[in-house]
JSON list of C-alpha atoms in Angstrom, two decimals:
[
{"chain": "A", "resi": 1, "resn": "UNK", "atom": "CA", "xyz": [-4.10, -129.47, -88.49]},
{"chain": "A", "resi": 2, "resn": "UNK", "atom": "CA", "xyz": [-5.54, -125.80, -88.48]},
{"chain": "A", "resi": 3, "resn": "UNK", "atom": "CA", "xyz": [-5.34, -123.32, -85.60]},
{"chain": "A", "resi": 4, "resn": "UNK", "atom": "CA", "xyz": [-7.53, -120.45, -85.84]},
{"chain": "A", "resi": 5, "resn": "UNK", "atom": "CA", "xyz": [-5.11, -117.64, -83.66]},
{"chain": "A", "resi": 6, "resn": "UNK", "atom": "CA", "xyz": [-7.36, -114.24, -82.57]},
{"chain": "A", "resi": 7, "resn": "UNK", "atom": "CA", "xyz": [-4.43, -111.72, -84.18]},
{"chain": "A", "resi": 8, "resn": "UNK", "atom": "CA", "xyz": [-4.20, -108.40, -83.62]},
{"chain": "A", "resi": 9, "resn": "UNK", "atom": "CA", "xyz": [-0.95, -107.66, -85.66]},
{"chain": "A", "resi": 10, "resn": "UNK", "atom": "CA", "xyz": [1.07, -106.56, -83.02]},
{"chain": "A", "resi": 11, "resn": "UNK", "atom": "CA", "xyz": [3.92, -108.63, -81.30]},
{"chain": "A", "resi": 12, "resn": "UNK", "atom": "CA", "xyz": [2.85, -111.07, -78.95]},
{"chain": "A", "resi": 13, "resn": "UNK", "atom": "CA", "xyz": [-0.26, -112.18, -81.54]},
{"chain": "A", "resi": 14, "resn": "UNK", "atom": "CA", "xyz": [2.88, -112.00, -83.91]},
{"chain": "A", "resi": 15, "resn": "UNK", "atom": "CA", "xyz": [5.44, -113.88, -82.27]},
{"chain": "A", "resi": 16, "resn": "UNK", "atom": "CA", "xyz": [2.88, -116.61, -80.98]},
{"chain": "A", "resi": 17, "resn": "UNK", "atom": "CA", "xyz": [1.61, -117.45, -84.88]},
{"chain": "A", "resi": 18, "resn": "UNK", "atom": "CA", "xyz": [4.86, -117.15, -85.73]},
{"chain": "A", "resi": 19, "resn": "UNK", "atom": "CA", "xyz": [6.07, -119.98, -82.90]},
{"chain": "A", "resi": 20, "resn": "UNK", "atom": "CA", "xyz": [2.18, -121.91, -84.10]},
{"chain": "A", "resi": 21, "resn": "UNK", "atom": "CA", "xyz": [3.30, -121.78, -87.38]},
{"chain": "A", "resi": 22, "resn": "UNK", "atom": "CA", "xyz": [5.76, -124.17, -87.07]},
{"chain": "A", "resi": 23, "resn": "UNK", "atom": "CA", "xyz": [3.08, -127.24, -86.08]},
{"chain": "A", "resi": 24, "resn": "UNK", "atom": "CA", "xyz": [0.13, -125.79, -87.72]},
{"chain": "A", "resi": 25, "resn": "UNK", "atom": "CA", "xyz": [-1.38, -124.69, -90.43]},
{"chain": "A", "resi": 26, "resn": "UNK", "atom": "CA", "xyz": [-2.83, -120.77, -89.26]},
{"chain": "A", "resi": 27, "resn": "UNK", "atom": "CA", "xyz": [-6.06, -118.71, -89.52]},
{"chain": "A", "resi": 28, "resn": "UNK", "atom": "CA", "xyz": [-5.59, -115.34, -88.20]},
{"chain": "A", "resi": 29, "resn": "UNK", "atom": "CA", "xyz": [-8.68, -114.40, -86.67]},
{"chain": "A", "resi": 30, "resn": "UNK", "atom": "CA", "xyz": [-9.06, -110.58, -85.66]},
{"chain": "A", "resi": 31, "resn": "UNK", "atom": "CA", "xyz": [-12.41, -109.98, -83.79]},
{"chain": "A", "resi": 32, "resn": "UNK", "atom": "CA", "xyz": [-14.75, -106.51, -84.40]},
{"chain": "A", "resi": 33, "resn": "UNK", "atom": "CA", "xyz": [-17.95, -104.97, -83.77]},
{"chain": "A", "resi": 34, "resn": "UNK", "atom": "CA", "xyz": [-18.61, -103.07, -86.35]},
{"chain": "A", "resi": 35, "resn": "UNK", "atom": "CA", "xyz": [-17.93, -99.75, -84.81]},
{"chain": "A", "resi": 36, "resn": "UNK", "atom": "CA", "xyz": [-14.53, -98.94, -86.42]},
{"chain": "A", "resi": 37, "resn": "UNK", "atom": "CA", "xyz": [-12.22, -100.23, -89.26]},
{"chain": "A", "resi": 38, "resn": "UNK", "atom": "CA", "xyz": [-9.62, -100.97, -87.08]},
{"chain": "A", "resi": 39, "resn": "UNK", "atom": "CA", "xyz": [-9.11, -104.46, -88.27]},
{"chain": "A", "resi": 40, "resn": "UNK", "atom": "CA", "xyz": [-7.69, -103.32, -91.14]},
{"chain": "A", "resi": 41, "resn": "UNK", "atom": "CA", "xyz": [-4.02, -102.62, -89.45]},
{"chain": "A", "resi": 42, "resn": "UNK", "atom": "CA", "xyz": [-4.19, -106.41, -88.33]},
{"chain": "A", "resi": 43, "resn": "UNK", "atom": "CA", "xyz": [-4.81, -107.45, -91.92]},
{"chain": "A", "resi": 44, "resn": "UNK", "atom": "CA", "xyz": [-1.73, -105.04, -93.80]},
{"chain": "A", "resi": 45, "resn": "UNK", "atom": "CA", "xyz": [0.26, -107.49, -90.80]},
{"chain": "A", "resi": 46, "resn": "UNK", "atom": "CA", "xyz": [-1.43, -111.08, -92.16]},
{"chain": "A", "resi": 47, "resn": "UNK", "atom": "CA", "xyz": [-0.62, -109.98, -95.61]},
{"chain": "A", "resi": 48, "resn": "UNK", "atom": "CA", "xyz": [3.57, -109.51, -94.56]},
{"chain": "A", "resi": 49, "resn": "UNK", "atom": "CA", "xyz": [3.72, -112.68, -92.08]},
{"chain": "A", "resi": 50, "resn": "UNK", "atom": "CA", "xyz": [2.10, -114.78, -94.44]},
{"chain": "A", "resi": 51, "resn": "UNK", "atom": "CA", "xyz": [4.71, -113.98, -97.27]},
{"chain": "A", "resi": 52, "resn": "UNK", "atom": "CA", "xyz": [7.92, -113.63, -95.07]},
{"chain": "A", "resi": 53, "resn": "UNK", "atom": "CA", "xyz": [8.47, -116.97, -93.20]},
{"chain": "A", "resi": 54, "resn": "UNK", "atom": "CA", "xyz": [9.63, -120.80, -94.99]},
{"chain": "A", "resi": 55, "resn": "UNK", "atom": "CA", "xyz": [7.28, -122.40, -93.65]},
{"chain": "A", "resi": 56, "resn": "UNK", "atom": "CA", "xyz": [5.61, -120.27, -92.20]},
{"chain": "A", "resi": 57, "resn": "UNK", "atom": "CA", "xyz": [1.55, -121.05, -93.53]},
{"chain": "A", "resi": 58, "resn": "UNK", "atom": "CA", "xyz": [-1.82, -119.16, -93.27]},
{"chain": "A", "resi": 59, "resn": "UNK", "atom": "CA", "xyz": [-4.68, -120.17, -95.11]},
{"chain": "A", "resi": 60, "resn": "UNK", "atom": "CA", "xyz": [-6.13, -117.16, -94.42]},
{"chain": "A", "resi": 61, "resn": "UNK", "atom": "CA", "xyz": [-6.85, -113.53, -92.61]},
{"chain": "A", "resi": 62, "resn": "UNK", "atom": "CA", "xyz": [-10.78, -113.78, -91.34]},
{"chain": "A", "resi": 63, "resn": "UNK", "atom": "CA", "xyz": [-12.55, -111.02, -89.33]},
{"chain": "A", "resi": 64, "resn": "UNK", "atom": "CA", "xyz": [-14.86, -112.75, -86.68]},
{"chain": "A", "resi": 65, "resn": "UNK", "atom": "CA", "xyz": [-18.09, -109.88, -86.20]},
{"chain": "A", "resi": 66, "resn": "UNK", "atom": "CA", "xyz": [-18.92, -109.86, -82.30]},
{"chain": "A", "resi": 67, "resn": "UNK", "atom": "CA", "xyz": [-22.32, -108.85, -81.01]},
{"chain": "A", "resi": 68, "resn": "UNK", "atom": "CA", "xyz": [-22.66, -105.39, -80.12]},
{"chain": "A", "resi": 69, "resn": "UNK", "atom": "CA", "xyz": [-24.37, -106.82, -76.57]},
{"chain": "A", "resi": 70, "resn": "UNK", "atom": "CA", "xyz": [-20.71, -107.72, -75.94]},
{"chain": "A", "resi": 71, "resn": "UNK", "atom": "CA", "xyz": [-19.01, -104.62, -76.11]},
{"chain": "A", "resi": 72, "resn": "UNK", "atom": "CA", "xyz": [-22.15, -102.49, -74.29]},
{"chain": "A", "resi": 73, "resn": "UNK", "atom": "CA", "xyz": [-21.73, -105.11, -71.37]},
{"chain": "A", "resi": 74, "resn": "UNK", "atom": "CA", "xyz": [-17.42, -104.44, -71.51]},
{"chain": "A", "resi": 75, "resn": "UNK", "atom": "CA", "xyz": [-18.15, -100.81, -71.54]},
{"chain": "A", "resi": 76, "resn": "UNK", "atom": "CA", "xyz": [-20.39, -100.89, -68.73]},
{"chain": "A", "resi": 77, "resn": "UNK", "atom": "CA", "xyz": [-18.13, -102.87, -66.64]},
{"chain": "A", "resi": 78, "resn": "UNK", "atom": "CA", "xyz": [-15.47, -100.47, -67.67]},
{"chain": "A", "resi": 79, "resn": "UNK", "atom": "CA", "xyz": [-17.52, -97.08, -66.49]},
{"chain": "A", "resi": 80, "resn": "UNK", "atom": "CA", "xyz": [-18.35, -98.86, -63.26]},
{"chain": "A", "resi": 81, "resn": "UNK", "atom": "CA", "xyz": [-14.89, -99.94, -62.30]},
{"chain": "A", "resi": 82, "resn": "UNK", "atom": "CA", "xyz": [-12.99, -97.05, -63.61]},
{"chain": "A", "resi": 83, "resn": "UNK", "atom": "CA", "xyz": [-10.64, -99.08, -64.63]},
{"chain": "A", "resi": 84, "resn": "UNK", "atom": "CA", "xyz": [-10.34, -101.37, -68.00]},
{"chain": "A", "resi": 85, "resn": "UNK", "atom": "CA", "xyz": [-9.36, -104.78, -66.95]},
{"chain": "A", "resi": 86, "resn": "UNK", "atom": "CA", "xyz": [-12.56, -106.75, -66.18]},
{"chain": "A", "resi": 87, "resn": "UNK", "atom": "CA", "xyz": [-14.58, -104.93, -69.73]},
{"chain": "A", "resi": 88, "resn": "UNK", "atom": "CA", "xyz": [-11.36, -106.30, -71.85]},
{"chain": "A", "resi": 89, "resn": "UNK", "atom": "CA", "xyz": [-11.17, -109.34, -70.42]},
{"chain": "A", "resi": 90, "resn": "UNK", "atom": "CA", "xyz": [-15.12, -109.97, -70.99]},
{"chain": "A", "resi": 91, "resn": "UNK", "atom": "CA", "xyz": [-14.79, -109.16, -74.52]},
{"chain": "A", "resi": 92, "resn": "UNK", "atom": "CA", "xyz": [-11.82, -112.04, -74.65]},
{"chain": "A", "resi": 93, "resn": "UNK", "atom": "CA", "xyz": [-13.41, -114.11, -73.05]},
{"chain": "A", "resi": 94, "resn": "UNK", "atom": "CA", "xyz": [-16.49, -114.00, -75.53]},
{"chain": "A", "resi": 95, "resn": "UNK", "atom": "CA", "xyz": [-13.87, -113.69, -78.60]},
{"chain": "A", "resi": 96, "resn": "UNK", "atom": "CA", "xyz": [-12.37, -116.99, -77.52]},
{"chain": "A", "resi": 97, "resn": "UNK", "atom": "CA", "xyz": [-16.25, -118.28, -77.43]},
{"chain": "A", "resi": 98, "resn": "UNK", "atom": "CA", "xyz": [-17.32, -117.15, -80.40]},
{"chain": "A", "resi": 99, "resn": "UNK", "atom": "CA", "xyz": [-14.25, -118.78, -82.02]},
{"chain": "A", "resi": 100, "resn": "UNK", "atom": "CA", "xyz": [-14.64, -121.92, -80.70]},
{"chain": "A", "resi": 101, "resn": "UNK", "atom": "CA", "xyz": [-18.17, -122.23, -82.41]},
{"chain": "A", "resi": 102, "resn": "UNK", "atom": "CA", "xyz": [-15.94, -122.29, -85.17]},
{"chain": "A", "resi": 103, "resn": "UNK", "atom": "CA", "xyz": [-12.34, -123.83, -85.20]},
{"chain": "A", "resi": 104, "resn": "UNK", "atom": "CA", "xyz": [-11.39, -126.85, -83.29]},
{"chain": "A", "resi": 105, "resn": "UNK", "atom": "CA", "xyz": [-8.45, -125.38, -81.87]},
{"chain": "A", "resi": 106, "resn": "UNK", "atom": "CA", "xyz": [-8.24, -121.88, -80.94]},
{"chain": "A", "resi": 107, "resn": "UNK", "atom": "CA", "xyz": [-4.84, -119.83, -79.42]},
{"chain": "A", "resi": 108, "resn": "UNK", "atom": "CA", "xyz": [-4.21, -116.23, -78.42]},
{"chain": "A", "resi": 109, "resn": "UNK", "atom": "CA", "xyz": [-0.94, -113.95, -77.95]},
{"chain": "A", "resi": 110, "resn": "UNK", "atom": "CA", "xyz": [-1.25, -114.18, -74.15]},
{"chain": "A", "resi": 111, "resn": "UNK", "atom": "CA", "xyz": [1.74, -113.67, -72.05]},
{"chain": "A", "resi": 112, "resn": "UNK", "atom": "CA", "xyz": [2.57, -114.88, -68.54]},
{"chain": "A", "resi": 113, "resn": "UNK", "atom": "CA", "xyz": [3.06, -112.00, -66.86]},
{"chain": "A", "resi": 114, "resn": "UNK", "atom": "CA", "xyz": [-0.17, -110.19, -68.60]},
{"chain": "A", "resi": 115, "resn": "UNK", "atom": "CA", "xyz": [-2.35, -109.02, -66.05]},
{"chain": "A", "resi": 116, "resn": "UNK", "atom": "CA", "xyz": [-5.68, -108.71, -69.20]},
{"chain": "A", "resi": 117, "resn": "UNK", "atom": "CA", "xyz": [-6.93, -110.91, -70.78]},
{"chain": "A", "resi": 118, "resn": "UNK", "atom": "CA", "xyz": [-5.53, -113.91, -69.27]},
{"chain": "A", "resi": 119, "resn": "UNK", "atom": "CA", "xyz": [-8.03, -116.58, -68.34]},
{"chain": "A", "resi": 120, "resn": "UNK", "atom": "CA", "xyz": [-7.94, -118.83, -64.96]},
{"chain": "A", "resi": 121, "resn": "UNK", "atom": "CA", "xyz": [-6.93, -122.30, -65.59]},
{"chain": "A", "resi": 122, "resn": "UNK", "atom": "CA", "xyz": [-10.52, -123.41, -64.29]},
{"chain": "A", "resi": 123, "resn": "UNK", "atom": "CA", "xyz": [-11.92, -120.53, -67.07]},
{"chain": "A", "resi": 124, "resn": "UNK", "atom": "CA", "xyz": [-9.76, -122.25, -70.00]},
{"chain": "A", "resi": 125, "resn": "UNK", "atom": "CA", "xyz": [-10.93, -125.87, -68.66]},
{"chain": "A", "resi": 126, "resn": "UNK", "atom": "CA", "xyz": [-14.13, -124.37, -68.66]},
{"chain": "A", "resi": 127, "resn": "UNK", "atom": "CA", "xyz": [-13.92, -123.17, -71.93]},
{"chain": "A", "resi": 128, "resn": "UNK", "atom": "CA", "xyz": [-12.52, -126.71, -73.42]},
{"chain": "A", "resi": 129, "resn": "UNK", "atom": "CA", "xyz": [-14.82, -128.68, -71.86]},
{"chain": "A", "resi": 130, "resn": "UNK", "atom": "CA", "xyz": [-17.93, -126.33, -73.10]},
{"chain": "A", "resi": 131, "resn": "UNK", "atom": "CA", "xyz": [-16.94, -126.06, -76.42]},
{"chain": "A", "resi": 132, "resn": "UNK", "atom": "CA", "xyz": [-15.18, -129.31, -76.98]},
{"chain": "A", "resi": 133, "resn": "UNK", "atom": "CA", "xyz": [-12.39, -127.17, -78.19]},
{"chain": "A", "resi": 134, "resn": "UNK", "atom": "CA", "xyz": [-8.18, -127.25, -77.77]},
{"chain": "A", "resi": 135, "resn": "UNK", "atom": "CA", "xyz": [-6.60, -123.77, -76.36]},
{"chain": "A", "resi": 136, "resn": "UNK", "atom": "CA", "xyz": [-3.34, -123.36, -77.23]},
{"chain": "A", "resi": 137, "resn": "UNK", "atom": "CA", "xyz": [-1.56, -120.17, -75.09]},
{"chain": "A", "resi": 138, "resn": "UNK", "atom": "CA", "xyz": [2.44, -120.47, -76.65]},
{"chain": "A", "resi": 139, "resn": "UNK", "atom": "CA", "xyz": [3.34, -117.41, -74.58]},
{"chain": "A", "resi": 140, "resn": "UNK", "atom": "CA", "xyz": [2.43, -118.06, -71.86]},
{"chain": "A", "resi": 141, "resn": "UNK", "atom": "CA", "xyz": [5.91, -119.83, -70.51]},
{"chain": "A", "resi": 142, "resn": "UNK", "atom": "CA", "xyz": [7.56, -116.24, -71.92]},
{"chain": "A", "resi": 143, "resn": "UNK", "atom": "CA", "xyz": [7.94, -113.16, -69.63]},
{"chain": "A", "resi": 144, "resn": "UNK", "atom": "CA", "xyz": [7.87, -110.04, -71.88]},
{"chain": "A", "resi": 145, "resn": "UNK", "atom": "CA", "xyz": [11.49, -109.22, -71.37]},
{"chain": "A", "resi": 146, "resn": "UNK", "atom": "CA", "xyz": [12.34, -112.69, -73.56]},
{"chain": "A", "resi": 147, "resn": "UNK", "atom": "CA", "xyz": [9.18, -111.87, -75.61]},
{"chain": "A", "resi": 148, "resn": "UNK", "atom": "CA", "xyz": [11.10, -108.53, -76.25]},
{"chain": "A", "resi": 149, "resn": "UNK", "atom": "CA", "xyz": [14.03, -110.24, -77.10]},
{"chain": "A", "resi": 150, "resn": "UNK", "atom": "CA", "xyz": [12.46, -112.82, -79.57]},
{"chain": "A", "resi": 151, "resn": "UNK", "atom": "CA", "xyz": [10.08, -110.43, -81.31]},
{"chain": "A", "resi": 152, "resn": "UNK", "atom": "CA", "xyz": [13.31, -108.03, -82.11]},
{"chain": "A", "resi": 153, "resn": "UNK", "atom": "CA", "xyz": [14.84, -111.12, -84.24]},
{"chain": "A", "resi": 154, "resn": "UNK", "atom": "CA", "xyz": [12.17, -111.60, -86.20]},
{"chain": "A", "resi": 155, "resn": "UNK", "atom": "CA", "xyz": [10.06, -108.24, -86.29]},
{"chain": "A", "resi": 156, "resn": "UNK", "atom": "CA", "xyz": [10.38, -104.65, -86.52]},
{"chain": "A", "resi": 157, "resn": "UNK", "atom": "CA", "xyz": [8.07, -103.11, -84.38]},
{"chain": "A", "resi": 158, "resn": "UNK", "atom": "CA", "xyz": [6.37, -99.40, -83.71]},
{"chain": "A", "resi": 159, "resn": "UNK", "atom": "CA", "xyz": [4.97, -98.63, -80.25]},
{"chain": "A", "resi": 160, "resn": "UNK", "atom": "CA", "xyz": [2.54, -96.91, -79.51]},
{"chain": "A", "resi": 161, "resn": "UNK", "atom": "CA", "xyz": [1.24, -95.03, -75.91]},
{"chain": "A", "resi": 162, "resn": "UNK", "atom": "CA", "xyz": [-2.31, -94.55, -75.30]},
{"chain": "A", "resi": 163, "resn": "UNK", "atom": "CA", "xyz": [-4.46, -93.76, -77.45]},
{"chain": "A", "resi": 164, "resn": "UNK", "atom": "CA", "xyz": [-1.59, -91.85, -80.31]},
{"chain": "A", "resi": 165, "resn": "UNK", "atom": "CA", "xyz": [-2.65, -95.05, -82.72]},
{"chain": "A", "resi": 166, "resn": "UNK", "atom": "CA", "xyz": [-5.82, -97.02, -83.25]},
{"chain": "A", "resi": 167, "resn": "UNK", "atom": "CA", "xyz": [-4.66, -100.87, -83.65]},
{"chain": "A", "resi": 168, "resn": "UNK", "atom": "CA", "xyz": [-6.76, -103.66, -83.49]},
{"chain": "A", "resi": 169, "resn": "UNK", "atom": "CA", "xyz": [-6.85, -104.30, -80.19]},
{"chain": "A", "resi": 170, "resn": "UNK", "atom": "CA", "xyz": [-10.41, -104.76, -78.15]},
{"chain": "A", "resi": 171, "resn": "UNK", "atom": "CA", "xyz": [-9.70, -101.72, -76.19]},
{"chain": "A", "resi": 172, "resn": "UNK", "atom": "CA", "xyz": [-10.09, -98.93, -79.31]},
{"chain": "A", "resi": 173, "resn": "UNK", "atom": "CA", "xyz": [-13.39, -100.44, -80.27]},
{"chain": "A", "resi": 174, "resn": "UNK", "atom": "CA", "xyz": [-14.29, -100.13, -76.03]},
{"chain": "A", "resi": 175, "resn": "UNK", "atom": "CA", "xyz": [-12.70, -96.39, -76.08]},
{"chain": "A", "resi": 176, "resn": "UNK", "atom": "CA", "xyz": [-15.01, -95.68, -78.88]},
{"chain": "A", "resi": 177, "resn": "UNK", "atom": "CA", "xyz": [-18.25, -96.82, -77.53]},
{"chain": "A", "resi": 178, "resn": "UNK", "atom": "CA", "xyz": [-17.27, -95.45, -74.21]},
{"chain": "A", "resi": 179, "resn": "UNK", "atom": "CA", "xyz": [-16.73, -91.99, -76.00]},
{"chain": "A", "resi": 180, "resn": "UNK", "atom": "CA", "xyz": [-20.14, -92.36, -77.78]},
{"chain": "A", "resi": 181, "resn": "UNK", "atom": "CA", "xyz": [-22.52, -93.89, -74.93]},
{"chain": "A", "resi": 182, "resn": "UNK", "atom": "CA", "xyz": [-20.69, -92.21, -72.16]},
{"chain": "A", "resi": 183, "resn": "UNK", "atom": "CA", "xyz": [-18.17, -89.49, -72.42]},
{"chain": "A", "resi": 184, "resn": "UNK", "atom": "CA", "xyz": [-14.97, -88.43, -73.90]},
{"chain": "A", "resi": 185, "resn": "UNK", "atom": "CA", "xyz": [-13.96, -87.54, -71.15]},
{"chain": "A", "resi": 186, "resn": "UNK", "atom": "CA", "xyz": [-14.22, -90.81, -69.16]},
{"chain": "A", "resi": 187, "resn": "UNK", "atom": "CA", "xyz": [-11.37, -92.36, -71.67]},
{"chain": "A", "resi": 188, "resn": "UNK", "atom": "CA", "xyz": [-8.46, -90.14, -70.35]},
{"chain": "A", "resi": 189, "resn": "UNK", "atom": "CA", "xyz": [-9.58, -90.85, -66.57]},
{"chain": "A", "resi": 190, "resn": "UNK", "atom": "CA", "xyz": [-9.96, -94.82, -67.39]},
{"chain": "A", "resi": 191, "resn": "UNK", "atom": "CA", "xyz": [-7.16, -96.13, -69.95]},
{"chain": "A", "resi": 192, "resn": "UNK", "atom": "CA", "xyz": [-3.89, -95.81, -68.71]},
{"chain": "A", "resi": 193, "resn": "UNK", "atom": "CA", "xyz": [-1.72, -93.23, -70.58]},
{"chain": "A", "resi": 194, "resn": "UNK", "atom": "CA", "xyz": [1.11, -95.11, -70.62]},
{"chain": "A", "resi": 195, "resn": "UNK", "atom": "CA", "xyz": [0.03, -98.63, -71.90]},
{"chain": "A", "resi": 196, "resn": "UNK", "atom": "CA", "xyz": [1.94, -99.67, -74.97]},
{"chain": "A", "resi": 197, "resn": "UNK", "atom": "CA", "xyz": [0.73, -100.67, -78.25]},
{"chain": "A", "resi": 198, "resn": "UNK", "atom": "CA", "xyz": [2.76, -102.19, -81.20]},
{"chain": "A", "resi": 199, "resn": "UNK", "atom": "CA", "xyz": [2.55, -103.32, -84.59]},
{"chain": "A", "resi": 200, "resn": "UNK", "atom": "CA", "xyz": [4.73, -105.17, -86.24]},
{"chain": "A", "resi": 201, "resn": "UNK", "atom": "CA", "xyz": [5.78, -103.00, -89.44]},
{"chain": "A", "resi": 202, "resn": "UNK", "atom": "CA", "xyz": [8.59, -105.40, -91.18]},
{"chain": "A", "resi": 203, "resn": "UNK", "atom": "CA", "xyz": [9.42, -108.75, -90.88]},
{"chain": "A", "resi": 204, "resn": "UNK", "atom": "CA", "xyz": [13.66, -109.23, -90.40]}
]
């Protein structure tokens, strides 16, 4: 069986294919609009994970386009709330849609004490049930001080605060439409300065 994992290339998308990978075959999905090349870092990831591991099998890196109604709606929510929580979970939300037109079973890097994107259990049996689809969070029994502990067995890591790096995380494509449509200005007053990024940069 295949499971089609939206991937971002840093650790938690990391560590959960890698804990997938073990069951499933794996399709790393990383979502984008269009409006920068950002996938690109989760991709140089793919190609190391998929190399690095026994056992460890991908059939493939895809990059799943989004509408650009999706992020103008995330942006919006984002200006009105000052805040980015509800606009990144709405782009999620639709990721995990739009890949469950296509794969039969779907997973994400989600942990359990992540505050964004992390769906309700009525939204994921709502999204099941709608899309006839199987949702597979393997993180989400994991705080992020055993995440932390796991992903420095099997990854090196760089982190990242802010802005200082563009991964391929929803929130640089929403900073950059927000900069564009809005104001630079807004992104320093709205994403948190001290929000980690990572990407994994070696496999141990």
């Amino acid at each position: 069986m295949k499971v089609s994992i939206l991937f971002s290339g840093g650790k938690d998308s990391s560590l959960a294919a890698l804990m997938l990978s073990k069951f499933f075959d794996l399709e790393l999905i990383t979502c984008s609009f269009d409006i920068l090349s950002n996938w690109k870092c989760a991709e140089e990831v793919a190609k190391k994970l998929k190399f690095s591991f026994d056992g460890f099998r991908t059939s493939s890196f895809k990059v799943l386009k989004l509408e650009k109604e999706i992020i103008l709606e995330a942006a919006k929510r984002t200006v009105e709330d000052g805040f980015p929580n509800n606009g990144i979970k709405y782009i999620h939300q639709k990721a995990l849609e739009k890949a469950a037109d296509y794969f039969q079973i779907i997973a994400d890097g989600v942990r359990r004490d992540d505050q964004v994107p992390v769906l309700s259990c009525s939204e994921v049996r709502r999204l099941e049930d709608k899309f006839n689809v199987h949702y597979l969070q393997p993180l989400m029994g994991y705080s992020r001080k055993t995440i932390d502990l796991l992903v420095k067995k099997y990854f090196t890591i760089r982190e990242y605060k802010g802005g200082a790096f563009t991964g391929a995380e929803y929130e640089f494509e929403l900073r950059e439409i927000i900069r564009r449509n809005y104001s630079s200005r807004l992104i320093n007053k709205i994403f948190p300065k001290n929000h980690t990024h990572s990407m994994v940069i070696k496999v141990n």
